[in-house]
GROMACS .gro file of C-alpha atoms in nm:
model
  459
    1UNK     CA    1   5.950  -7.641 -10.317
    2UNK     CA    2   5.603  -7.670 -10.442
    3UNK     CA    3   5.388  -7.355 -10.502
    4UNK     CA    4   5.026  -7.408 -10.392
    5UNK     CA    5   4.728  -7.171 -10.391
    6UNK     CA    6   4.445  -7.279 -10.150
    7UNK     CA    7   4.107  -7.116 -10.203
    8UNK     CA    8   3.917  -7.108  -9.873
    9UNK     CA    9   4.053  -7.035  -9.527
   10UNK     CA   10   3.804  -7.236  -9.335
   11UNK     CA   11   3.880  -7.536  -9.119
   12UNK     CA   12   3.982  -7.759  -9.417
   13UNK     CA   13   4.170  -7.480  -9.592
   14UNK     CA   14   4.358  -7.396  -9.272
   15UNK     CA   15   4.450  -7.761  -9.206
   16UNK     CA   16   4.587  -7.814  -9.554
   17UNK     CA   17   4.773  -7.483  -9.535
   18UNK     CA   18   4.926  -7.572  -9.204
   19UNK     CA   19   5.048  -7.911  -9.328
   20UNK     CA   20   5.194  -7.791  -9.657
   21UNK     CA   21   5.359  -7.483  -9.507
   22UNK     CA   22   5.535  -7.681  -9.245
   23UNK     CA   23   5.674  -7.901  -9.522
   24UNK     CA   24   5.867  -7.613  -9.683
   25UNK     CA   25   5.603  -7.536  -9.960
   26UNK     CA   26   5.513  -7.192 -10.085
   27UNK     CA   27   5.152  -7.146  -9.993
   28UNK     CA   28   4.899  -6.863 -10.079
   29UNK     CA   29   4.551  -6.875  -9.929
   30UNK     CA   30   4.254  -6.679 -10.072
   31UNK     CA   31   3.931  -6.614  -9.887
   32UNK     CA   32   3.668  -6.340  -9.906
   33UNK     CA   33   3.673  -6.312  -9.524
   34UNK     CA   34   3.929  -6.063  -9.403
   35UNK     CA   35   3.900  -6.208  -9.052
   36UNK     CA   36   3.990  -6.561  -9.171
   37UNK     CA   37   4.276  -6.436  -9.380
   38UNK     CA   38   4.413  -6.227  -9.090
   39UNK     CA   39   4.393  -6.534  -8.869
   40UNK     CA   40   4.566  -6.769  -9.115
   41UNK     CA   41   4.838  -6.521  -9.200
   42UNK     CA   42   4.910  -6.439  -8.834
   43UNK     CA   43   4.923  -6.812  -8.744
   44UNK     CA   44   5.099  -6.988  -9.032
   45UNK     CA   45   5.389  -6.906  -9.263
   46UNK     CA   46   5.161  -6.847  -9.570
   47UNK     CA   47   5.058  -6.550  -9.782
   48UNK     CA   48   4.700  -6.446  -9.736
   49UNK     CA   49   4.482  -6.261  -9.985
   50UNK     CA   50   4.125  -6.126  -9.936
   51UNK     CA   51   3.890  -6.164 -10.232
   52UNK     CA   52   3.678  -6.402 -10.436
   53UNK     CA   53   3.868  -6.715 -10.539
   54UNK     CA   54   3.687  -6.737 -10.866
   55UNK     CA   55   3.795  -6.398 -10.996
   56UNK     CA   56   4.071  -6.433 -11.268
   57UNK     CA   57   4.238  -6.105 -11.176
   58UNK     CA   58   4.275  -6.204 -10.809
   59UNK     CA   59   4.413  -6.545 -10.907
   60UNK     CA   60   4.662  -6.377 -11.139
   61UNK     CA   61   4.789  -6.150 -10.867
   62UNK     CA   62   4.820  -6.456 -10.634
   63UNK     CA   63   5.058  -6.600 -10.885
   64UNK     CA   64   4.844  -6.869 -11.039
   65UNK     CA   65   5.054  -6.867 -11.358
   66UNK     CA   66   5.358  -6.998 -11.162
   67UNK     CA   67   5.155  -7.235 -10.939
   68UNK     CA   68   5.193  -7.626 -10.928
   69UNK     CA   69   4.860  -7.692 -10.766
   70UNK     CA   70   4.531  -7.536 -10.671
   71UNK     CA   71   4.307  -7.672 -10.396
   72UNK     CA   72   3.964  -7.508 -10.390
   73UNK     CA   73   3.782  -7.570 -10.067
   74UNK     CA   74   3.550  -7.273 -10.023
   75UNK     CA   75   3.202  -7.327  -9.897
   76UNK     CA   76   3.058  -7.288 -10.251
   77UNK     CA   77   3.091  -7.582 -10.493
   78UNK     CA   78   3.053  -7.340 -10.785
   79UNK     CA   79   3.338  -7.115 -10.675
   80UNK     CA   80   3.561  -7.426 -10.633
   81UNK     CA   81   3.474  -7.554 -10.979
   82UNK     CA   82   3.520  -7.220 -11.148
   83UNK     CA   83   3.855  -7.156 -10.978
   84UNK     CA   84   3.985  -7.490 -11.108
   85UNK     CA   85   3.843  -7.414 -11.458
   86UNK     CA   86   4.021  -7.083 -11.463
   87UNK     CA   87   4.349  -7.254 -11.341
   88UNK     CA   88   4.322  -7.493 -11.627
   89UNK     CA   89   4.201  -7.266 -11.914
   90UNK     CA   90   4.396  -6.952 -11.851
   91UNK     CA   91   4.695  -7.062 -11.641
   92UNK     CA   92   4.767  -7.431 -11.735
   93UNK     CA   93   4.802  -7.535 -11.365
   94UNK     CA   94   4.917  -7.904 -11.348
   95UNK     CA   95   4.700  -8.019 -11.064
   96UNK     CA   96   4.361  -7.902 -10.967
   97UNK     CA   97   4.147  -8.020 -10.663
   98UNK     CA   98   3.803  -7.908 -10.579
   99UNK     CA   99   3.571  -7.982 -10.283
  100UNK     CA  100   3.219  -8.048 -10.414
  101UNK     CA  101   2.923  -8.121 -10.185
  102UNK     CA  102   2.616  -8.117 -10.400
  103UNK     CA  103   2.518  -8.469 -10.503
  104UNK     CA  104   2.403  -8.354 -10.842
  105UNK     CA  105   2.762  -8.269 -10.939
  106UNK     CA  106   2.875  -8.605 -10.805
  107UNK     CA  107   2.640  -8.823 -11.006
  108UNK     CA  108   2.842  -9.073 -11.215
  109UNK     CA  109   2.614  -8.989 -11.504
  110UNK     CA  110   2.782  -8.646 -11.537
  111UNK     CA  111   3.146  -8.763 -11.477
  112UNK     CA  112   3.253  -8.640 -11.825
  113UNK     CA  113   3.215  -8.284 -11.698
  114UNK     CA  114   3.545  -8.319 -11.533
  115UNK     CA  115   3.750  -8.443 -11.826
  116UNK     CA  116   4.057  -8.249 -11.940
  117UNK     CA  117   3.872  -8.103 -12.249
  118UNK     CA  118   3.580  -7.981 -12.022
  119UNK     CA  119   3.627  -7.860 -11.665
  120UNK     CA  120   3.944  -8.051 -11.610
  121UNK     CA  121   3.932  -8.112 -11.229
  122UNK     CA  122   4.193  -8.371 -11.135
  123UNK     CA  123   4.036  -8.464 -10.799
  124UNK     CA  124   3.687  -8.417 -10.666
  125UNK     CA  125   3.659  -8.432 -10.288
  126UNK     CA  126   3.328  -8.477 -10.120
  127UNK     CA  127   3.338  -8.460  -9.740
  128UNK     CA  128   3.000  -8.638  -9.721
  129UNK     CA  129   3.119  -8.928  -9.927
  130UNK     CA  130   3.446  -8.947  -9.731
  131UNK     CA  131   3.262  -8.963  -9.403
  132UNK     CA  132   3.017  -9.229  -9.534
  133UNK     CA  133   3.294  -9.445  -9.661
  134UNK     CA  134   3.495  -9.407  -9.334
  135UNK     CA  135   3.201  -9.508  -9.125
  136UNK     CA  136   3.117  -9.797  -9.359
  137UNK     CA  137   3.469  -9.937  -9.330
  138UNK     CA  138   3.431  -9.956  -8.954
  139UNK     CA  139   3.093 -10.125  -8.945
  140UNK     CA  140   3.252 -10.473  -8.967
  141UNK     CA  141   3.483 -10.397  -8.680
  142UNK     CA  142   3.321 -10.299  -8.351
  143UNK     CA  143   3.491 -10.039  -8.140
  144UNK     CA  144   3.700  -9.883  -8.413
  145UNK     CA  145   3.680  -9.516  -8.501
  146UNK     CA  146   3.904  -9.537  -8.805
  147UNK     CA  147   4.005  -9.809  -9.043
  148UNK     CA  148   4.242  -9.715  -9.318
  149UNK     CA  149   4.383  -9.974  -9.568
  150UNK     CA  150   4.748  -9.978  -9.646
  151UNK     CA  151   4.945 -10.186  -9.899
  152UNK     CA  152   4.646 -10.290 -10.110
  153UNK     CA  153   4.454 -10.386  -9.794
  154UNK     CA  154   4.713 -10.633  -9.674
  155UNK     CA  155   4.740 -10.443  -9.354
  156UNK     CA  156   4.508 -10.196  -9.180
  157UNK     CA  157   4.561  -9.884  -8.982
  158UNK     CA  158   4.303  -9.907  -8.708
  159UNK     CA  159   4.197  -9.643  -8.452
  160UNK     CA  160   4.047  -9.795  -8.141
  161UNK     CA  161   3.955  -9.669  -7.795
  162UNK     CA  162   4.059  -9.872  -7.485
  163UNK     CA  163   3.767  -9.992  -7.275
  164UNK     CA  164   3.787 -10.023  -6.891
  165UNK     CA  165   3.810 -10.407  -6.887
  166UNK     CA  166   4.021 -10.464  -7.199
  167UNK     CA  167   4.272 -10.751  -7.140
  168UNK     CA  168   4.553 -10.560  -7.304
  169UNK     CA  169   4.546 -10.272  -7.062
  170UNK     CA  170   4.826 -10.202  -6.809
  171UNK     CA  171   5.071 -10.424  -6.993
  172UNK     CA  172   5.405 -10.285  -7.112
  173UNK     CA  173   5.391 -10.292  -7.496
  174UNK     CA  174   5.713 -10.497  -7.520
  175UNK     CA  175   5.538 -10.789  -7.343
  176UNK     CA  176   5.221 -10.795  -7.565
  177UNK     CA  177   5.374 -11.045  -7.798
  178UNK     CA  178   5.448 -11.303  -7.528
  179UNK     CA  179   5.130 -11.240  -7.323
  180UNK     CA  180   4.901 -11.233  -7.629
  181UNK     CA  181   5.054 -11.471  -7.881
  182UNK     CA  182   4.756 -11.473  -8.102
  183UNK     CA  183   4.798 -11.100  -8.165
  184UNK     CA  184   5.011 -10.961  -8.442
  185UNK     CA  185   4.999 -10.591  -8.419
  186UNK     CA  186   5.207 -10.274  -8.375
  187UNK     CA  187   5.105  -9.974  -8.162
  188UNK     CA  188   5.203  -9.670  -8.363
  189UNK     CA  189   5.057  -9.374  -8.167
  190UNK     CA  190   4.863  -9.309  -7.840
  191UNK     CA  191   4.627  -9.019  -7.787
  192UNK     CA  192   4.574  -8.950  -7.416
  193UNK     CA  193   4.362  -8.655  -7.325
  194UNK     CA  194   4.463  -8.361  -7.545
  195UNK     CA  195   4.819  -8.487  -7.630
  196UNK     CA  196   4.949  -8.773  -7.832
  197UNK     CA  197   5.279  -8.961  -7.842
  198UNK     CA  198   5.477  -9.228  -8.013
  199UNK     CA  199   5.505  -9.512  -7.752
  200UNK     CA  200   5.809  -9.709  -7.638
  201UNK     CA  201   5.819 -10.066  -7.511
  202UNK     CA  202   5.774  -9.963  -7.153
  203UNK     CA  203   5.457  -9.758  -7.215
  204UNK     CA  204   5.123  -9.918  -7.113
  205UNK     CA  205   4.772  -9.861  -7.254
  206UNK     CA  206   4.521  -9.699  -7.018
  207UNK     CA  207   4.138  -9.680  -7.014
  208UNK     CA  208   4.012  -9.415  -7.256
  209UNK     CA  209   4.330  -9.405  -7.467
  210UNK     CA  210   4.277  -9.371  -7.838
  211UNK     CA  211   4.525  -9.610  -7.995
  212UNK     CA  212   4.639  -9.624  -8.362
  213UNK     CA  213   4.751  -9.977  -8.458
  214UNK     CA  214   4.884 -10.156  -8.763
  215UNK     CA  215   4.724 -10.496  -8.796
  216UNK     CA  216   4.736 -10.761  -9.084
  217UNK     CA  217   4.387 -10.794  -9.222
  218UNK     CA  218   4.352 -11.155  -9.104
  219UNK     CA  219   4.426 -11.064  -8.735
  220UNK     CA  220   4.180 -10.774  -8.691
  221UNK     CA  221   3.918 -10.971  -8.494
  222UNK     CA  222   4.171 -11.092  -8.247
  223UNK     CA  223   4.285 -10.741  -8.196
  224UNK     CA  224   3.930 -10.605  -8.138
  225UNK     CA  225   3.874 -10.875  -7.866
  226UNK     CA  226   4.196 -10.780  -7.690
  227UNK     CA  227   4.069 -10.430  -7.659
  228UNK     CA  228   3.748 -10.552  -7.497
  229UNK     CA  229   3.507 -10.550  -7.794
  230UNK     CA  230   3.298 -10.840  -7.917
  231UNK     CA  231   3.370 -10.966  -8.259
  232UNK     CA  232   2.991 -10.938  -8.344
  233UNK     CA  233   2.938 -10.715  -8.631
  234UNK     CA  234   2.684 -10.429  -8.636
  235UNK     CA  235   2.327 -10.558  -8.708
  236UNK     CA  236   2.127 -10.245  -8.642
  237UNK     CA  237   2.237  -9.896  -8.736
  238UNK     CA  238   2.051  -9.581  -8.644
  239UNK     CA  239   2.143  -9.253  -8.826
  240UNK     CA  240   2.058  -8.928  -8.663
  241UNK     CA  241   2.033  -8.660  -8.936
  242UNK     CA  242   1.916  -8.693  -9.288
  243UNK     CA  243   2.129  -8.413  -9.445
  244UNK     CA  244   2.403  -8.486  -9.708
  245UNK     CA  245   2.615  -8.687  -9.464
  246UNK     CA  246   2.336  -8.898  -9.329
  247UNK     CA  247   2.191  -8.953  -9.672
  248UNK     CA  248   2.522  -9.061  -9.823
  249UNK     CA  249   2.588  -9.286  -9.533
  250UNK     CA  250   2.251  -9.453  -9.573
  251UNK     CA  251   2.319  -9.507  -9.942
  252UNK     CA  252   2.656  -9.649  -9.867
  253UNK     CA  253   2.513  -9.900  -9.598
  254UNK     CA  254   2.234 -10.006  -9.827
  255UNK     CA  255   2.481 -10.083 -10.110
  256UNK     CA  256   2.762 -10.237  -9.916
  257UNK     CA  257   2.601 -10.389  -9.598
  258UNK     CA  258   2.274 -10.568  -9.697
  259UNK     CA  259   2.277 -10.752  -9.362
  260UNK     CA  260   2.240 -10.438  -9.157
  261UNK     CA  261   1.893 -10.315  -9.044
  262UNK     CA  262   1.885  -9.939  -9.103
  263UNK     CA  263   1.686  -9.650  -8.954
  264UNK     CA  264   1.722  -9.274  -9.001
  265UNK     CA  265   1.581  -8.986  -8.799
  266UNK     CA  266   1.539  -8.643  -8.976
  267UNK     CA  267   1.358  -8.339  -8.822
  268UNK     CA  268   1.272  -8.149  -9.145
  269UNK     CA  269   0.950  -8.272  -9.310
  270UNK     CA  270   1.056  -8.201  -9.673
  271UNK     CA  271   1.400  -8.346  -9.626
  272UNK     CA  272   1.264  -8.665  -9.445
  273UNK     CA  273   1.019  -8.720  -9.734
  274UNK     CA  274   1.301  -8.675  -9.995
  275UNK     CA  275   1.532  -8.917  -9.816
  276UNK     CA  276   1.257  -9.174  -9.766
  277UNK     CA  277   1.173  -9.166 -10.136
  278UNK     CA  278   1.530  -9.199 -10.245
  279UNK     CA  279   1.630  -9.493 -10.015
  280UNK     CA  280   1.501  -9.849 -10.073
  281UNK     CA  281   1.527 -10.031  -9.742
  282UNK     CA  282   1.594  -9.757  -9.471
  283UNK     CA  283   1.303  -9.670  -9.228
  284UNK     CA  284   1.290  -9.291  -9.210
  285UNK     CA  285   1.130  -9.131  -8.902
  286UNK     CA  286   1.053  -8.762  -8.887
  287UNK     CA  287   1.138  -8.612  -8.553
  288UNK     CA  288   1.399  -8.447  -8.331
  289UNK     CA  289   1.715  -8.663  -8.251
  290UNK     CA  290   1.695  -8.533  -7.898
  291UNK     CA  291   1.344  -8.652  -7.841
  292UNK     CA  292   1.336  -8.972  -7.625
  293UNK     CA  293   1.016  -9.084  -7.779
  294UNK     CA  294   1.156  -9.077  -8.125
  295UNK     CA  295   1.470  -9.259  -8.017
  296UNK     CA  296   1.243  -9.515  -7.841
  297UNK     CA  297   1.042  -9.556  -8.160
  298UNK     CA  298   1.367  -9.607  -8.353
  299UNK     CA  299   1.462  -9.894  -8.104
  300UNK     CA  300   1.778  -9.709  -7.991
  301UNK     CA  301   1.800  -9.943  -7.692
  302UNK     CA  302   1.868 -10.239  -7.903
  303UNK     CA  303   2.083 -10.069  -8.170
  304UNK     CA  304   2.438 -10.185  -8.242
  305UNK     CA  305   2.552  -9.843  -8.344
  306UNK     CA  306   2.415  -9.489  -8.345
  307UNK     CA  307   2.571  -9.236  -8.576
  308UNK     CA  308   2.482  -8.875  -8.512
  309UNK     CA  309   2.553  -8.663  -8.829
  310UNK     CA  310   2.330  -8.357  -8.803
  311UNK     CA  311   2.476  -8.018  -8.890
  312UNK     CA  312   2.503  -7.916  -8.527
  313UNK     CA  313   2.792  -8.048  -8.321
  314UNK     CA  314   2.608  -7.991  -7.998
  315UNK     CA  315   2.304  -8.192  -8.113
  316UNK     CA  316   2.532  -8.471  -8.231
  317UNK     CA  317   2.703  -8.491  -7.889
  318UNK     CA  318   2.389  -8.474  -7.686
  319UNK     CA  319   2.193  -8.719  -7.916
  320UNK     CA  320   2.481  -8.976  -7.894
  321UNK     CA  321   2.490  -8.960  -7.523
  322UNK     CA  322   2.111  -8.992  -7.496
  323UNK     CA  323   2.110  -9.296  -7.722
  324UNK     CA  324   2.391  -9.459  -7.524
  325UNK     CA  325   2.199  -9.398  -7.197
  326UNK     CA  326   1.891  -9.554  -7.350
  327UNK     CA  327   2.098  -9.875  -7.432
  328UNK     CA  328   2.271  -9.841  -7.772
  329UNK     CA  329   2.589 -10.045  -7.778
  330UNK     CA  330   2.805  -9.773  -7.945
  331UNK     CA  331   2.770  -9.406  -8.039
  332UNK     CA  332   2.960  -9.206  -8.295
  333UNK     CA  333   2.920  -8.829  -8.329
  334UNK     CA  334   3.023  -8.602  -8.629
  335UNK     CA  335   3.217  -8.314  -8.486
  336UNK     CA  336   3.334  -8.014  -8.703
  337UNK     CA  337   3.476  -7.796  -8.426
  338UNK     CA  338   3.809  -7.933  -8.291
  339UNK     CA  339   3.730  -7.757  -7.965
  340UNK     CA  340   3.483  -8.036  -7.875
  341UNK     CA  341   3.700  -8.331  -7.982
  342UNK     CA  342   3.899  -8.351  -7.661
  343UNK     CA  343   3.590  -8.374  -7.436
  344UNK     CA  344   3.355  -8.621  -7.607
  345UNK     CA  345   3.547  -8.933  -7.516
  346UNK     CA  346   3.528  -8.845  -7.143
  347UNK     CA  347   3.155  -8.809  -7.183
  348UNK     CA  348   3.109  -9.152  -7.298
  349UNK     CA  349   3.091  -9.119  -7.680
  350UNK     CA  350   3.273  -9.404  -7.842
  351UNK     CA  351   3.419  -9.218  -8.135
  352UNK     CA  352   3.431  -8.893  -8.318
  353UNK     CA  353   3.398  -8.838  -8.692
  354UNK     CA  354   3.593  -8.545  -8.828
  355UNK     CA  355   3.507  -8.450  -9.192
  356UNK     CA  356   3.787  -8.196  -9.183
  357UNK     CA  357   4.046  -8.470  -9.099
  358UNK     CA  358   3.914  -8.711  -9.364
  359UNK     CA  359   3.904  -8.441  -9.632
  360UNK     CA  360   4.264  -8.332  -9.552
  361UNK     CA  361   4.389  -8.688  -9.554
  362UNK     CA  362   4.224  -8.763  -9.891
  363UNK     CA  363   4.379  -8.456 -10.054
  364UNK     CA  364   4.725  -8.529  -9.912
  365UNK     CA  365   4.701  -8.894 -10.019
  366UNK     CA  366   4.630  -8.782 -10.375
  367UNK     CA  367   4.898  -8.522 -10.414
  368UNK     CA  368   5.192  -8.716 -10.268
  369UNK     CA  369   5.448  -8.850 -10.518
  370UNK     CA  370   5.771  -9.053 -10.562
  371UNK     CA  371   5.841  -9.348 -10.346
  372UNK     CA  372   5.581  -9.259 -10.094
  373UNK     CA  373   5.300  -9.505 -10.157
  374UNK     CA  374   5.051  -9.392  -9.899
  375UNK     CA  375   5.024  -9.101  -9.647
  376UNK     CA  376   4.751  -9.072  -9.385
  377UNK     CA  377   4.750  -8.768  -9.166
  378UNK     CA  378   4.634  -8.829  -8.803
  379UNK     CA  379   4.384  -8.581  -8.651
  380UNK     CA  380   4.488  -8.262  -8.495
  381UNK     CA  381   4.819  -8.247  -8.690
  382UNK     CA  382   4.986  -8.522  -8.478
  383UNK     CA  383   5.172  -8.655  -8.770
  384UNK     CA  384   5.150  -8.896  -9.058
  385UNK     CA  385   5.147  -9.269  -9.109
  386UNK     CA  386   5.366  -9.318  -9.425
  387UNK     CA  387   5.417  -9.613  -9.652
  388UNK     CA  388   5.757  -9.579  -9.825
  389UNK     CA  389   5.968  -9.809 -10.038
  390UNK     CA  390   6.314  -9.883  -9.929
  391UNK     CA  391   6.529  -9.829 -10.243
  392UNK     CA  392   6.908  -9.888 -10.318
  393UNK     CA  393   7.006  -9.552 -10.177
  394UNK     CA  394   6.821  -9.577  -9.851
  395UNK     CA  395   7.046  -9.560  -9.549
  396UNK     CA  396   6.840  -9.822  -9.364
  397UNK     CA  397   6.920 -10.110  -9.608
  398UNK     CA  398   7.080 -10.406  -9.441
  399UNK     CA  399   7.018 -10.266  -9.092
  400UNK     CA  400   6.804 -10.426  -8.833
  401UNK     CA  401   6.510 -10.220  -8.694
  402UNK     CA  402   6.704 -10.199  -8.364
  403UNK     CA  403   7.012 -10.062  -8.528
  404UNK     CA  404   6.838  -9.772  -8.707
  405UNK     CA  405   6.908  -9.447  -8.534
  406UNK     CA  406   6.551  -9.327  -8.523
  407UNK     CA  407   6.431  -9.026  -8.323
  408UNK     CA  408   6.175  -9.081  -8.037
  409UNK     CA  409   5.908  -8.932  -8.259
  410UNK     CA  410   5.940  -9.209  -8.535
  411UNK     CA  411   5.849  -9.557  -8.535
  412UNK     CA  412   5.844  -9.848  -8.783
  413UNK     CA  413   5.516 -10.041  -8.752
  414UNK     CA  414   5.509 -10.294  -9.036
  415UNK     CA  415   5.697 -10.414  -9.341
  416UNK     CA  416   5.542 -10.547  -9.665
  417UNK     CA  417   5.774 -10.797  -9.820
  418UNK     CA  418   5.676 -11.013 -10.122
  419UNK     CA  419   5.313 -10.923 -10.062
  420UNK     CA  420   5.330 -11.042  -9.707
  421UNK     CA  421   5.282 -10.815  -9.402
  422UNK     CA  422   5.546 -10.838  -9.130
  423UNK     CA  423   5.516 -10.688  -8.792
  424UNK     CA  424   5.890 -10.607  -8.724
  425UNK     CA  425   6.101 -10.702  -8.422
  426UNK     CA  426   6.433 -10.559  -8.312
  427UNK     CA  427   6.620 -10.810  -8.528
  428UNK     CA  428   6.413 -10.764  -8.846
  429UNK     CA  429   6.639 -10.658  -9.132
  430UNK     CA  430   6.530 -10.393  -9.390
  431UNK     CA  431   6.576 -10.523  -9.742
  432UNK     CA  432   6.568 -10.348 -10.084
  433UNK     CA  433   6.212 -10.296 -10.214
  434UNK     CA  434   6.061 -10.353  -9.865
  435UNK     CA  435   5.760 -10.124  -9.817
  436UNK     CA  436   5.796  -9.986  -9.478
  437UNK     CA  437   5.496  -9.836  -9.291
  438UNK     CA  438   5.584  -9.604  -9.014
  439UNK     CA  439   5.463  -9.328  -8.789
  440UNK     CA  440   5.638  -8.998  -8.839
  441UNK     CA  441   5.553  -8.688  -8.633
  442UNK     CA  442   5.590  -8.346  -8.782
  443UNK     CA  443   5.921  -8.287  -8.619
  444UNK     CA  444   6.070  -8.610  -8.754
  445UNK     CA  445   5.998  -8.567  -9.125
  446UNK     CA  446   6.349  -8.443  -9.211
  447UNK     CA  447   6.504  -8.740  -9.040
  448UNK     CA  448   6.266  -8.980  -9.217
  449UNK     CA  449   6.357  -8.829  -9.554
  450UNK     CA  450   6.722  -8.878  -9.487
  451UNK     CA  451   6.698  -9.237  -9.365
  452UNK     CA  452   6.490  -9.348  -9.665
  453UNK     CA  453   6.647  -9.114  -9.926
  454UNK     CA  454   6.301  -8.986 -10.018
  455UNK     CA  455   6.120  -8.651 -10.004
  456UNK     CA  456   5.770  -8.609  -9.871
  457UNK     CA  457   5.696  -8.417 -10.189
  458UNK     CA  458   5.369  -8.334 -10.366
  459UNK     CA  459   5.245  -8.350 -10.721
   0.00000   0.00000   0.00000
C-alpha cells in the first residue's frame, strides 16, 4: 500500500484521490475549503483535512513524514511549489508532483529551479501544456478527440466519434476484419450516452458513439476514413480564447505545424495585445467569440477546426456550435465541468477537451512502476488502457487470447512483439516478453494483476 497526500480537493484532486483510493492506497487530502473536504471525505475512502497545504504543521499532522508521494494540485502555483519544497526539505518524501500554471515558472530558462538541490520537484504538470499537446496530436487526424501513443508510438490509442454515414456502422465487430480488410484495429471501449462498456464481437457501432481504438501508426488514415472522416489534414485553425490554454496551443501549433494557417480571438484588449506580440504568425482578433461578425471576420465558415478554450464552459459550448453552424468543419470545446460532457456530443460538437482528465492521466502515467509500461486513464473513471509486459511468471504465457479466462470488463487490444504491433485474434499466443495492451475497467484490476503477475502499483 502506498501512502499519498494530495493537496487540493478540486476536480483534479478529487479525480486522483478517487483513482488511488480505489486501488487500495492510503490517501489523505488537504484543502482550505471545508465544503470540498466534507464532500471528498463523504464520497471517497480517504482522510480529509481542512487547512493550508503549504503549512508545515498541517503537513506534519497529515503524516507527511511517512508518506511515499505528495501531489500538489491546489489552484495556487506557489502553494503547490512550497508544499513540495517542505516535503523534500523537512520530510524527505520520495516523490513530489506539482501542478504549475504560470508560464514564467515553466520557462526552460529556469529549469534548474526544480533540481534536487533546489526546489526538488520530480514532476511539473501544466494543464495548459497538456491540453495544447493533446490538441496538437490530433491535428493530423481529422475526427479524433484523443490520440495517445503507446509502445514508443508503434501503436496509437485513438478516440473518435462515429458519424452518421460512416461505413463501419451497424456492423458486428467480429466481421470488421473480413468486411474491411484494409483495416487493422481493435475496438477497446465504447461510450454511448452517459455510459461506457467493453464491447464483444456481436456489438455494433452506432451514430454518435465515442470509440476508443488501438491502431498501428501506419493504418491510422484507413481507420479515419472508415469512420467517415476525410484524410485531409487541418489547414486552417481558429482558436477562441487567448488565455493560458489558447496561448499555449497557438505556440504549439506555430512550432509543430508550420503548414497550418492560424487565427485567434480574444476579448480582453490587454491580453489580445500581449498574445499578438508574443506570437509570430498567428492573426489575433480582439472581440467576443459569440459575435457572428468576429467569427465571420475570422473566416469560421472555411475553417478546418475551431477550438474553443475560453475560461467559461458555456461560452465554449455556444461558440463551438455557432462556428459549426457558420460552416466550420469540426469544433472542439474545452469543458471543465463533467456535468456538461454528456450533452455536448448530442448538440453537434465534435469533441470535448477535458483538462482534468489529461492532468490525471499525466500524473498516473508518471507514478506507475514495475512491469507496467504505460497507463492511460479514460475519462469519467471508465477504466485504464494498460501496457504490461508478459513475464515468466505470467499466467497467460503460452495461452491463446481465446483461452484466457478474462472477465467481460477486460479486453486485450494489441501485442507488441519484436517491435512489431499485432492486433490479436482468438488464436494469437501470448509469449514471454510480449508487451500486451489491454482495456481494464476498475472492477477488473485484480483479475488483470493475477493474470499478468503484476501489481498496478505506484512510485
